[in-house]
mmCIF file of C-alpha atoms in Angstrom:
data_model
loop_
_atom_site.group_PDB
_atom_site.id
_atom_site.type_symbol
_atom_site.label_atom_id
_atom_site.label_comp_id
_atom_site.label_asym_id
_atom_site.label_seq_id
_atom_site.Cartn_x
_atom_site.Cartn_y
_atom_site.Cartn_z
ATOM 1 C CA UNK Y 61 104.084 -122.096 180.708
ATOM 2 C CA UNK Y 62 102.546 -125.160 182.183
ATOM 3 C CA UNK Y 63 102.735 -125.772 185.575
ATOM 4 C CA UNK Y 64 105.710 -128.245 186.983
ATOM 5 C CA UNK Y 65 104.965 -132.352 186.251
ATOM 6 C CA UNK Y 66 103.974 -134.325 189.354
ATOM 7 C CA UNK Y 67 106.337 -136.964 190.481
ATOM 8 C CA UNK Y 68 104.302 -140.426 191.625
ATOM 9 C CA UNK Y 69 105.493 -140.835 195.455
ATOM 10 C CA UNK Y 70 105.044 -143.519 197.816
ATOM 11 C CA UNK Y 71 102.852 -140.905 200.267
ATOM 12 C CA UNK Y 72 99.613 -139.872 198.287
ATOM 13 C CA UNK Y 73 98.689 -138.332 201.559
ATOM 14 C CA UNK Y 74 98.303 -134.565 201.424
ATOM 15 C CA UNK Y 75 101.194 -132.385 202.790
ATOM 16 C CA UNK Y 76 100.412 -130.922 206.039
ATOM 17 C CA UNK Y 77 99.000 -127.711 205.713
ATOM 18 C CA UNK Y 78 101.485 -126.179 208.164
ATOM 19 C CA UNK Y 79 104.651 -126.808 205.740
ATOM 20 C CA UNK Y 80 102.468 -125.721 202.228
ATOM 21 C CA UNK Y 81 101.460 -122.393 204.427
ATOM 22 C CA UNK Y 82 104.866 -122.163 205.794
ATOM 23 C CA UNK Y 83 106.505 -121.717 202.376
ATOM 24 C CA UNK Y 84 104.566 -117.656 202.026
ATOM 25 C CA UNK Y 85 106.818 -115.612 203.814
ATOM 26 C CA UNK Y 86 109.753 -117.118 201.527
ATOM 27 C CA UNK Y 87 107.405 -116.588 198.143
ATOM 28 C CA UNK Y 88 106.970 -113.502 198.814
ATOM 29 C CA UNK Y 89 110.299 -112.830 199.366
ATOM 30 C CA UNK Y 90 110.917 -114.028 196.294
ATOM 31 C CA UNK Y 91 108.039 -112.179 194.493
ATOM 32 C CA UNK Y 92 109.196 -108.916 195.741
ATOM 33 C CA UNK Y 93 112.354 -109.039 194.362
ATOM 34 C CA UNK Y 94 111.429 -110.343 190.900
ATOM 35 C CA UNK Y 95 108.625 -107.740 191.127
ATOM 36 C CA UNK Y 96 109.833 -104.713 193.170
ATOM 37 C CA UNK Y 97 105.855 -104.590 194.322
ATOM 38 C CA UNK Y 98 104.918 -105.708 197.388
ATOM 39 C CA UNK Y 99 101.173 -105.663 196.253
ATOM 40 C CA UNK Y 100 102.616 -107.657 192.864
ATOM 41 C CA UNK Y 101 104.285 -109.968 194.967
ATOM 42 C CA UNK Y 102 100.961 -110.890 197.013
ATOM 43 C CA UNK Y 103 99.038 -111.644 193.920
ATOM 44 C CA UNK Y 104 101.918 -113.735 192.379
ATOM 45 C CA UNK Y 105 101.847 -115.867 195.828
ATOM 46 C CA UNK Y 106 97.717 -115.624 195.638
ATOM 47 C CA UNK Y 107 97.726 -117.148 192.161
ATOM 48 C CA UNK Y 108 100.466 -119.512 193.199
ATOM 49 C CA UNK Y 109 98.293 -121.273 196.717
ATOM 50 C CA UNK Y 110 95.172 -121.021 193.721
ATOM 51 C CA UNK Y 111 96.914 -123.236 191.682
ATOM 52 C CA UNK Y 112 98.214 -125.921 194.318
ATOM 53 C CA UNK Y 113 94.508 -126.091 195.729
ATOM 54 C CA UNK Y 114 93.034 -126.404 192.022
ATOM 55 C CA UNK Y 115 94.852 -129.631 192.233
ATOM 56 C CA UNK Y 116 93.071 -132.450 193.930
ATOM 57 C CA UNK Y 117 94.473 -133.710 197.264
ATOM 58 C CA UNK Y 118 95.473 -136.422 195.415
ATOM 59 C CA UNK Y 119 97.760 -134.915 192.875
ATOM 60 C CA UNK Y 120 98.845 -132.515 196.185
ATOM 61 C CA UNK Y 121 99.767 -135.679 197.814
ATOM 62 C CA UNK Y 122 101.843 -136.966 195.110
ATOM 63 C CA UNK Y 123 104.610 -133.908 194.748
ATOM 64 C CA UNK Y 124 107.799 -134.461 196.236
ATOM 65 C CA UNK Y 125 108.629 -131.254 197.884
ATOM 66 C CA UNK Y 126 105.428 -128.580 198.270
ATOM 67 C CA UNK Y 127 108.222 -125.768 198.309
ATOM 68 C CA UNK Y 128 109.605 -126.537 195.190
ATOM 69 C CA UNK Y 129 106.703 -127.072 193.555
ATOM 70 C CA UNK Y 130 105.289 -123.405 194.713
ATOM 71 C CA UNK Y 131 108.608 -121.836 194.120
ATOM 72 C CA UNK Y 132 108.679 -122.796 190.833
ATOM 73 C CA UNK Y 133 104.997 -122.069 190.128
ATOM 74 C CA UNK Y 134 105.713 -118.700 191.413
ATOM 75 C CA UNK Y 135 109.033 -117.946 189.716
ATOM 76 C CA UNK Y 136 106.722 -118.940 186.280
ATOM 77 C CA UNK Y 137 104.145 -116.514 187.428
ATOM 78 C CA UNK Y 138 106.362 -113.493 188.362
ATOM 79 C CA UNK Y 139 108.035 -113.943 185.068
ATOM 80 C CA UNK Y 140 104.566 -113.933 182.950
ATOM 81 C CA UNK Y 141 103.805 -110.310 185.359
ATOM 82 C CA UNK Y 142 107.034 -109.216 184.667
ATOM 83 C CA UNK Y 143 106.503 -109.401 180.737
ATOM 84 C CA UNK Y 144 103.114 -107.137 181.007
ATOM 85 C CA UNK Y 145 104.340 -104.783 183.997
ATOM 86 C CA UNK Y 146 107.108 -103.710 181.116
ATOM 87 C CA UNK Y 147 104.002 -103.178 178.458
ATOM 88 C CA UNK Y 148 102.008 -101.261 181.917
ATOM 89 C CA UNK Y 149 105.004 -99.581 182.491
ATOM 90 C CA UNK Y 150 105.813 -97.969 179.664
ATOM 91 C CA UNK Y 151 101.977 -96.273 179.673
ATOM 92 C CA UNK Y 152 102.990 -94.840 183.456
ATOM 93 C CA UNK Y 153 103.191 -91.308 184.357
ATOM 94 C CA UNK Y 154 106.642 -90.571 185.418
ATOM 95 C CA UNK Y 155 109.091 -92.590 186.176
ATOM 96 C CA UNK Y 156 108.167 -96.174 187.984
ATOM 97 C CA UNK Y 157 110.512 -96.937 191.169
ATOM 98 C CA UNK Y 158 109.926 -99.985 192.890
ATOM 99 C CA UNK Y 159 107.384 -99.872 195.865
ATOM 100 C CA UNK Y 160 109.442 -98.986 199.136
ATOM 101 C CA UNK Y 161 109.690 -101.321 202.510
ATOM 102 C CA UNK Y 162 110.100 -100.014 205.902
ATOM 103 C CA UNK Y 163 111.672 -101.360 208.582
ATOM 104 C CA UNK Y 164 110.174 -104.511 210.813
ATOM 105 C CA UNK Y 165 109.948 -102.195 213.617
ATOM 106 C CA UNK Y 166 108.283 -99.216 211.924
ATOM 107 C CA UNK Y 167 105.945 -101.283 209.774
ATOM 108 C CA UNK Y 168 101.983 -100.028 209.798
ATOM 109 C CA UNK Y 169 99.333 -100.803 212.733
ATOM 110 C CA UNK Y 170 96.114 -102.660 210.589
ATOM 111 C CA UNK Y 171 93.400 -100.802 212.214
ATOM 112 C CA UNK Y 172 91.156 -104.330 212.483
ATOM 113 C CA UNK Y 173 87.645 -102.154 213.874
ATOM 114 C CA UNK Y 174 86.892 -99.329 216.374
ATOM 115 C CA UNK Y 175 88.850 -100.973 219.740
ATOM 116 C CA UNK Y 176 92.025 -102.355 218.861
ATOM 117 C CA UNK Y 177 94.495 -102.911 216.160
ATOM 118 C CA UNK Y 178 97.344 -105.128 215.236
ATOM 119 C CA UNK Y 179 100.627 -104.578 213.674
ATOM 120 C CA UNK Y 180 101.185 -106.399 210.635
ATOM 121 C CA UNK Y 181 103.243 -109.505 211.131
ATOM 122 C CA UNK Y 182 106.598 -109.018 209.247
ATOM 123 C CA UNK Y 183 107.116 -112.885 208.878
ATOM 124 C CA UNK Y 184 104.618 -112.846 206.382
ATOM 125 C CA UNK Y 185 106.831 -109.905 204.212
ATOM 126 C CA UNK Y 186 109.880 -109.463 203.401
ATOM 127 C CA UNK Y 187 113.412 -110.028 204.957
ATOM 128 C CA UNK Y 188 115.660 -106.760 204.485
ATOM 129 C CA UNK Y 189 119.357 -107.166 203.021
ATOM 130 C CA UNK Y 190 121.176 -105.609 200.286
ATOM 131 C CA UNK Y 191 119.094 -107.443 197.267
ATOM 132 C CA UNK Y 192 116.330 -105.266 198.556
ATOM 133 C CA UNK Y 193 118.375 -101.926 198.677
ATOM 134 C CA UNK Y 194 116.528 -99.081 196.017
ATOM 135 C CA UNK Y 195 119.748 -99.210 194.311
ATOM 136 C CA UNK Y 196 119.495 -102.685 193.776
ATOM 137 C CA UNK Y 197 116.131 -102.922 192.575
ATOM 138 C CA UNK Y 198 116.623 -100.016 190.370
ATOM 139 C CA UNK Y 199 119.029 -102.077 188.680
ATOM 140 C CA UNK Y 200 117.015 -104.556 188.415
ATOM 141 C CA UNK Y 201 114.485 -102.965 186.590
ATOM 142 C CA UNK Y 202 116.918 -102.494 183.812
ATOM 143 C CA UNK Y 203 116.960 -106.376 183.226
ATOM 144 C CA UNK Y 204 115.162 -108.639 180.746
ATOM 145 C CA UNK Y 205 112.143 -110.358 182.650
ATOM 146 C CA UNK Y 206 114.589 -113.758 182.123
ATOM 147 C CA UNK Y 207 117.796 -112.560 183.136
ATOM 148 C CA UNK Y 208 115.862 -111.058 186.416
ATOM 149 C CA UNK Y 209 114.227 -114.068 187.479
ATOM 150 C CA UNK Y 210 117.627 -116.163 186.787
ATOM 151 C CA UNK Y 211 119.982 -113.834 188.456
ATOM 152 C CA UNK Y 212 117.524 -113.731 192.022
ATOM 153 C CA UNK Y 213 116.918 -117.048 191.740
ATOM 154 C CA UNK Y 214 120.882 -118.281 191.290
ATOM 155 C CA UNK Y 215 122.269 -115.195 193.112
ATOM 156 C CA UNK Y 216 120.214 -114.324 195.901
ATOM 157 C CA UNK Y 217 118.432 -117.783 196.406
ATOM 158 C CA UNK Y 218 120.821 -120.056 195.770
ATOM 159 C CA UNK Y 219 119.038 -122.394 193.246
ATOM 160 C CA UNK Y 220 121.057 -124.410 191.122
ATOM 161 C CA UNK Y 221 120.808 -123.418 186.896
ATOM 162 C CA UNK Y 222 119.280 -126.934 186.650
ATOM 163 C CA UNK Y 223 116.216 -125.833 188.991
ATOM 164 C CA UNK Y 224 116.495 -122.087 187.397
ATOM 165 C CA UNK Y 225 116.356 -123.984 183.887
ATOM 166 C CA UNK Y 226 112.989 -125.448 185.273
ATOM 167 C CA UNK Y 227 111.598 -122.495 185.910
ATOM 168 C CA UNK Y 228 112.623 -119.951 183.488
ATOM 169 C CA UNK Y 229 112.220 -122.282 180.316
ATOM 170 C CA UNK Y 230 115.189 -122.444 179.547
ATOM 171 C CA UNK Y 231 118.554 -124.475 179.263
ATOM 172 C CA UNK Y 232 120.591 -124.621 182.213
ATOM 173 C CA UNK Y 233 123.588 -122.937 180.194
ATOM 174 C CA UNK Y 234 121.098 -120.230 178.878
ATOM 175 C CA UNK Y 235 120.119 -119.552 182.199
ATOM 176 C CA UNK Y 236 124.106 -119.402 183.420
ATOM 177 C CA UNK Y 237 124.328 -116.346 180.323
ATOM 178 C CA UNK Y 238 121.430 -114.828 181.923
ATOM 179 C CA UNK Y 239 122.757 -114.441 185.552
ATOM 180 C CA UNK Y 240 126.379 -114.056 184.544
ATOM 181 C CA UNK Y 241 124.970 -110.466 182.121
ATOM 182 C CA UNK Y 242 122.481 -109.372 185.296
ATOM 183 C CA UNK Y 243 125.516 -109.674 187.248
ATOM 184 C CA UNK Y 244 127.470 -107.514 184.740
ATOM 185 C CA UNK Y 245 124.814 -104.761 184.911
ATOM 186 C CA UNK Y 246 125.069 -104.814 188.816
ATOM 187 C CA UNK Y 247 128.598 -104.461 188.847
ATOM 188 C CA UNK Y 248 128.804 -101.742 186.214
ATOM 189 C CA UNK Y 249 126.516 -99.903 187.969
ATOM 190 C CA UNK Y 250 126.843 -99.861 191.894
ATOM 191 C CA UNK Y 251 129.686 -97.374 194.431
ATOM 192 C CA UNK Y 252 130.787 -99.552 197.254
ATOM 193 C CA UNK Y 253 128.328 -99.194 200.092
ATOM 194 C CA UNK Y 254 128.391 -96.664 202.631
ATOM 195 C CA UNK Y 255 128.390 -97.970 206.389
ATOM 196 C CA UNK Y 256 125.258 -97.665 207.340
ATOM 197 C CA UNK Y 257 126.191 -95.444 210.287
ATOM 198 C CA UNK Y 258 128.033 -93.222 207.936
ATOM 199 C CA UNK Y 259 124.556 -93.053 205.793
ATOM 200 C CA UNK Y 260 122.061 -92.368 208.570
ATOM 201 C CA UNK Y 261 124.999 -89.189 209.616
ATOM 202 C CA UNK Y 262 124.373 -88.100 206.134
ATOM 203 C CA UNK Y 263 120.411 -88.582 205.608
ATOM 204 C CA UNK Y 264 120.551 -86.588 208.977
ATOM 205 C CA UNK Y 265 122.153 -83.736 208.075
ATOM 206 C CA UNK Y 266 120.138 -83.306 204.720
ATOM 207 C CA UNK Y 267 116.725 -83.633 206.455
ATOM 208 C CA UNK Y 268 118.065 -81.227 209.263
ATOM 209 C CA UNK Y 269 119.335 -78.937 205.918
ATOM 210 C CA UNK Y 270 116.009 -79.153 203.986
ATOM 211 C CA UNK Y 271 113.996 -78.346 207.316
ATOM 212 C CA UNK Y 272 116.278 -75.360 207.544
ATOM 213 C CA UNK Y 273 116.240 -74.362 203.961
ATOM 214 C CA UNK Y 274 119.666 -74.465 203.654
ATOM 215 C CA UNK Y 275 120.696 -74.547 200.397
ATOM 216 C CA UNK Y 276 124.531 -73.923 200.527
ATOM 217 C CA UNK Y 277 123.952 -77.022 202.718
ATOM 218 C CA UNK Y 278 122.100 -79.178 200.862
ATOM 219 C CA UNK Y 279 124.314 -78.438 197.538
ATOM 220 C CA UNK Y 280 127.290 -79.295 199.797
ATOM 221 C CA UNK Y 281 125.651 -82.478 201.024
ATOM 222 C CA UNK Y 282 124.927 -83.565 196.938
ATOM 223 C CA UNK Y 283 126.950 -84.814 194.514
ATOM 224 C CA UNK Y 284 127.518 -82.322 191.957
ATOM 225 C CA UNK Y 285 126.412 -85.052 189.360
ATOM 226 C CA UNK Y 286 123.316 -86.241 191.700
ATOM 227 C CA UNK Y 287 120.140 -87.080 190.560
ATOM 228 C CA UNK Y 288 116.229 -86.799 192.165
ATOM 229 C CA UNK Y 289 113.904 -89.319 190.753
ATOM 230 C CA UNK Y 290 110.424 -88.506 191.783
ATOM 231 C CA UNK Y 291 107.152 -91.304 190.897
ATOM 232 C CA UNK Y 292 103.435 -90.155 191.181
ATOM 233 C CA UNK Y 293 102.327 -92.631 188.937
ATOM 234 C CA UNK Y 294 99.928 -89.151 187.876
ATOM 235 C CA UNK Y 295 98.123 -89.271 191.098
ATOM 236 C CA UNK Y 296 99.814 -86.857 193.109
ATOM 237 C CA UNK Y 297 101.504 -83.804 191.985
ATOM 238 C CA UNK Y 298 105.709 -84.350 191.316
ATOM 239 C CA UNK Y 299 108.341 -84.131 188.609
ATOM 240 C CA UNK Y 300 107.830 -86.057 185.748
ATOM 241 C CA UNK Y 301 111.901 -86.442 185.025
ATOM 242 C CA UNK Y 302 114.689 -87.086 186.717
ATOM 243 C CA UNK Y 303 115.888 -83.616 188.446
ATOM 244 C CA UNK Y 304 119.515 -83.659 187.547
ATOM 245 C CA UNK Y 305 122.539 -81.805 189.455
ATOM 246 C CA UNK Y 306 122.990 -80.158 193.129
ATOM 247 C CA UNK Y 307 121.900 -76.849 192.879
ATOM 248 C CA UNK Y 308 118.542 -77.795 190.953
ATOM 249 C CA UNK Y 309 117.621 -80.368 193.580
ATOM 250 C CA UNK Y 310 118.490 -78.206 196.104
ATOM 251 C CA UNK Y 311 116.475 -75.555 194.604
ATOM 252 C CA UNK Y 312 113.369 -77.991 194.263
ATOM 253 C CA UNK Y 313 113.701 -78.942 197.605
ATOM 254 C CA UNK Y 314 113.388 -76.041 199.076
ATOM 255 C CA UNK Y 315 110.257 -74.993 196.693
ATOM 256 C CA UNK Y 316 108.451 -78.403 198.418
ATOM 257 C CA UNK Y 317 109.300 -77.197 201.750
ATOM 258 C CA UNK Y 318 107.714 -73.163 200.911
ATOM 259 C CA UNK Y 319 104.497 -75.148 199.093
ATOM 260 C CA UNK Y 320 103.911 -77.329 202.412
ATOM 261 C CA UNK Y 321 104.600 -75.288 205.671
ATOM 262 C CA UNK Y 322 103.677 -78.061 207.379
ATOM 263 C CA UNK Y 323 105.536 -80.681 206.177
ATOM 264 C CA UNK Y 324 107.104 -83.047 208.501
ATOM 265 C CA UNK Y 325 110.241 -84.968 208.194
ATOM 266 C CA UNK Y 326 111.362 -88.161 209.728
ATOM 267 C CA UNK Y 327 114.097 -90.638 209.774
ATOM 268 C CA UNK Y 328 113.279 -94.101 208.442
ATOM 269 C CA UNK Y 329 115.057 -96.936 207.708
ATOM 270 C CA UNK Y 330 113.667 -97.831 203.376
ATOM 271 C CA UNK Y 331 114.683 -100.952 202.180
ATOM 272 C CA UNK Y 332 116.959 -101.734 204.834
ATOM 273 C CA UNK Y 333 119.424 -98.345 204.157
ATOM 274 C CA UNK Y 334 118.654 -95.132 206.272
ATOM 275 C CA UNK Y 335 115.855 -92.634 204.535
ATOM 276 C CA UNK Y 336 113.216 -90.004 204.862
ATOM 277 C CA UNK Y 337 109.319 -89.942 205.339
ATOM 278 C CA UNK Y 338 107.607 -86.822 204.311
ATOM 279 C CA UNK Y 339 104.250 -86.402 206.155
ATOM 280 C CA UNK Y 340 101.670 -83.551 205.224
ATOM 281 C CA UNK Y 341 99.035 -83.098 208.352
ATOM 282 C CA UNK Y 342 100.066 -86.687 209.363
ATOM 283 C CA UNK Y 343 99.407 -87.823 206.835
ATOM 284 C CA UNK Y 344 102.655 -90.203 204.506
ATOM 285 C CA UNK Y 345 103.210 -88.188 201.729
ATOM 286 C CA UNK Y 346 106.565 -88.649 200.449
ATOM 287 C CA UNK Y 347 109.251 -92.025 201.104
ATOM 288 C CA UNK Y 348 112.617 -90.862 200.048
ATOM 289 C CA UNK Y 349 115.265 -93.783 199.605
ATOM 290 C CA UNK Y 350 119.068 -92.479 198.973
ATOM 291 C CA UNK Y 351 122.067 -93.787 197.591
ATOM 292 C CA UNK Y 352 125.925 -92.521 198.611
ATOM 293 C CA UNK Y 353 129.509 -92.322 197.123
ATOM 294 C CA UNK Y 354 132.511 -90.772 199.005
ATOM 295 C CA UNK Y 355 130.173 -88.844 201.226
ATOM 296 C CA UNK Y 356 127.647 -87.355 199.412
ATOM 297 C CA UNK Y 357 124.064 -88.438 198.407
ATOM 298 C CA UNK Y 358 124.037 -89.124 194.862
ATOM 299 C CA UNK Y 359 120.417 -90.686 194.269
ATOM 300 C CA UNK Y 360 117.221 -89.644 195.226
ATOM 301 C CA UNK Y 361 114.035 -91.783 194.736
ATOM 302 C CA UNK Y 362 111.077 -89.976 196.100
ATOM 303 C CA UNK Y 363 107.882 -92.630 196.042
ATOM 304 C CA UNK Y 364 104.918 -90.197 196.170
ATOM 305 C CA UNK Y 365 102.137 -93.060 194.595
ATOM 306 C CA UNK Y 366 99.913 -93.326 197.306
ATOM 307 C CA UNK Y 367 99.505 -97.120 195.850
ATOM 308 C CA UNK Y 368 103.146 -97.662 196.792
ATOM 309 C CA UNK Y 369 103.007 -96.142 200.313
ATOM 310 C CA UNK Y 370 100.599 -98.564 202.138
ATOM 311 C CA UNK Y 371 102.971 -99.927 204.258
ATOM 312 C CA UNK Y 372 103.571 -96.514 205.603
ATOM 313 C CA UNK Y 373 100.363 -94.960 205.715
ATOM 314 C CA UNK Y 374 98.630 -96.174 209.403
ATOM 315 C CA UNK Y 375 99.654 -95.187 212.693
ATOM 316 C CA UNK Y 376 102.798 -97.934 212.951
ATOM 317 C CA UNK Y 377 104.343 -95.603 210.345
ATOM 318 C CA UNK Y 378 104.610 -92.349 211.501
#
């Protein structure tokens, strides 16, 4: 796709640096949501700022708005990734589950040399709600590259199908069909949230059952129909499918926990819902996000790629 046509203004002045540089922390909002990759994302706004400064200042001082221009330069260039992360991730080891966030509060200390650190600013990441939820991106996963990028940019953003059209190459009634069947497949596959107080009771209880090795427990605490989803992208150790049913999750958990002694559990909030860390020696080894129906857990997505688990890996983590 070609990049969006200049409009001649009256102001060939370039746009002040603050508002171009302002516009990141709502790219890669964007970027993680079309991408479920926080590292994706950052490339996707990387090649985005590449191509406004290829221009010259000129041609930067003749667009309109800077944020639409980079918005839809970096819808076009999420939906070219999203195209050959479907070719890379069919080749992956394991299932792929989108990379998981923590919370502001609990995001990782940047060690910047021997004497002090920093924590990472989360203005520059992403804002937490319920179109970042594991559930939600899991169902996003399941979409068409198009029908993602128009139902996040409609839906979530709040762009109009004409500016959607724009971006996704297509006609503004195309892009309607495209958000209106994403929304289909959201519907048709989400339980009414939990309160969140009700799902950190829950999340509590299983980590206190697992530490315990309580499997009547932990069967109790699972739907009878729940599923584990483990992804190692085949650098760590894990299932390679989907561990299906109660007892045989409960039974696998309590193998981890007799493999590593040592293993230490904490409560984390993951994508904005309540969720585990699993740290071996210290060290992040697991990020468990959950999702619940009339009480019980009925999805587990354990994120053991040590790719995906950056944000939780320095000291601000643990």
């Amino acid at each position: 796709m070609s990049t969006p046509t200049i409009e001649p203004g009256h102001d060939l002045s370039e746009p002040d640096l603050s508002v171009v540089v302002g516009e990141r922390r709502r790219l890669i909002n964007l970027g993680y949501r079309l991408l479920g990759s926080l590292s994706e994302a950052e490339d996707a706004v990387q090649e985005t700022y590449a191509r406004w400064y290829a221009m010259s200042p000129r041609q930067r001082g003749a667009v309109d708005s800077p944020g639409a221009w980079l918005t839809t330069v970096a819808g076009r260039v999420c939906l070219d990734m999203l195209g050959s992360a479907r070719v890379r991730r069919e080749r992956y080891v394991g299932p792929w589950i989108p990379e998981p966030l923590p919370d502001r509060a609990e995001w990782a200390v940047v060690h910047t040399d021997g004497d002090r650190s920093e924590t990472v600013d989360p203005a520059d990441r992403v804002t937490l709600d319920e179109s970042v939820n594991m559930a939600f991106l899991v169902v996003l996963e399941s979409m068409t590259p198009a029908e993602r990028v128009a139902f996040i940019l409609h839906d979530v953003f709040r762009y109009p199908f004409a500016e959607v059209a724009e971006i996704v190459g297509r006609s503004p009634a195309a892009c309607r069909q495209l958000a209106s069947s994403a929304r289909r497949r959201i519907g048709s596959s989400r339980a009414p949230a939990a309160p969140v107080a009700g799902q950190a009771a829950l999340v509590r209880d299983f980590k206190e059952a697992w530490e315990a090795k309580d499997i009547k427990a932990l069967v109790d605490l699972l739907d009878p129909e729940a599923t584990m989803t483990a992804d190692g992208g085949g650098l760590v150790g894990t299932v390679l499918r989907p561990v299906e049913g109660s007892r045989l999750i409960a039974q696998y958990l309590i193998h981890i926990a007799d493999k590593a002694p040592g293993l230490t559990l904490l409560e984390r909030t993951v994508n904005g819902r309540p969720g585990l860390v699993a740290q071996d020696a210290g060290v992040t080894a697991t990020v468990a996000a959950f999702d619940l129906a009339d009480g019980r857990i009925t999805r587990i997505w354990a994120v053991r790629n040590p790719e995906k688990l950056r944000p939780w890996t320095e000291d601000g983590a643990s």
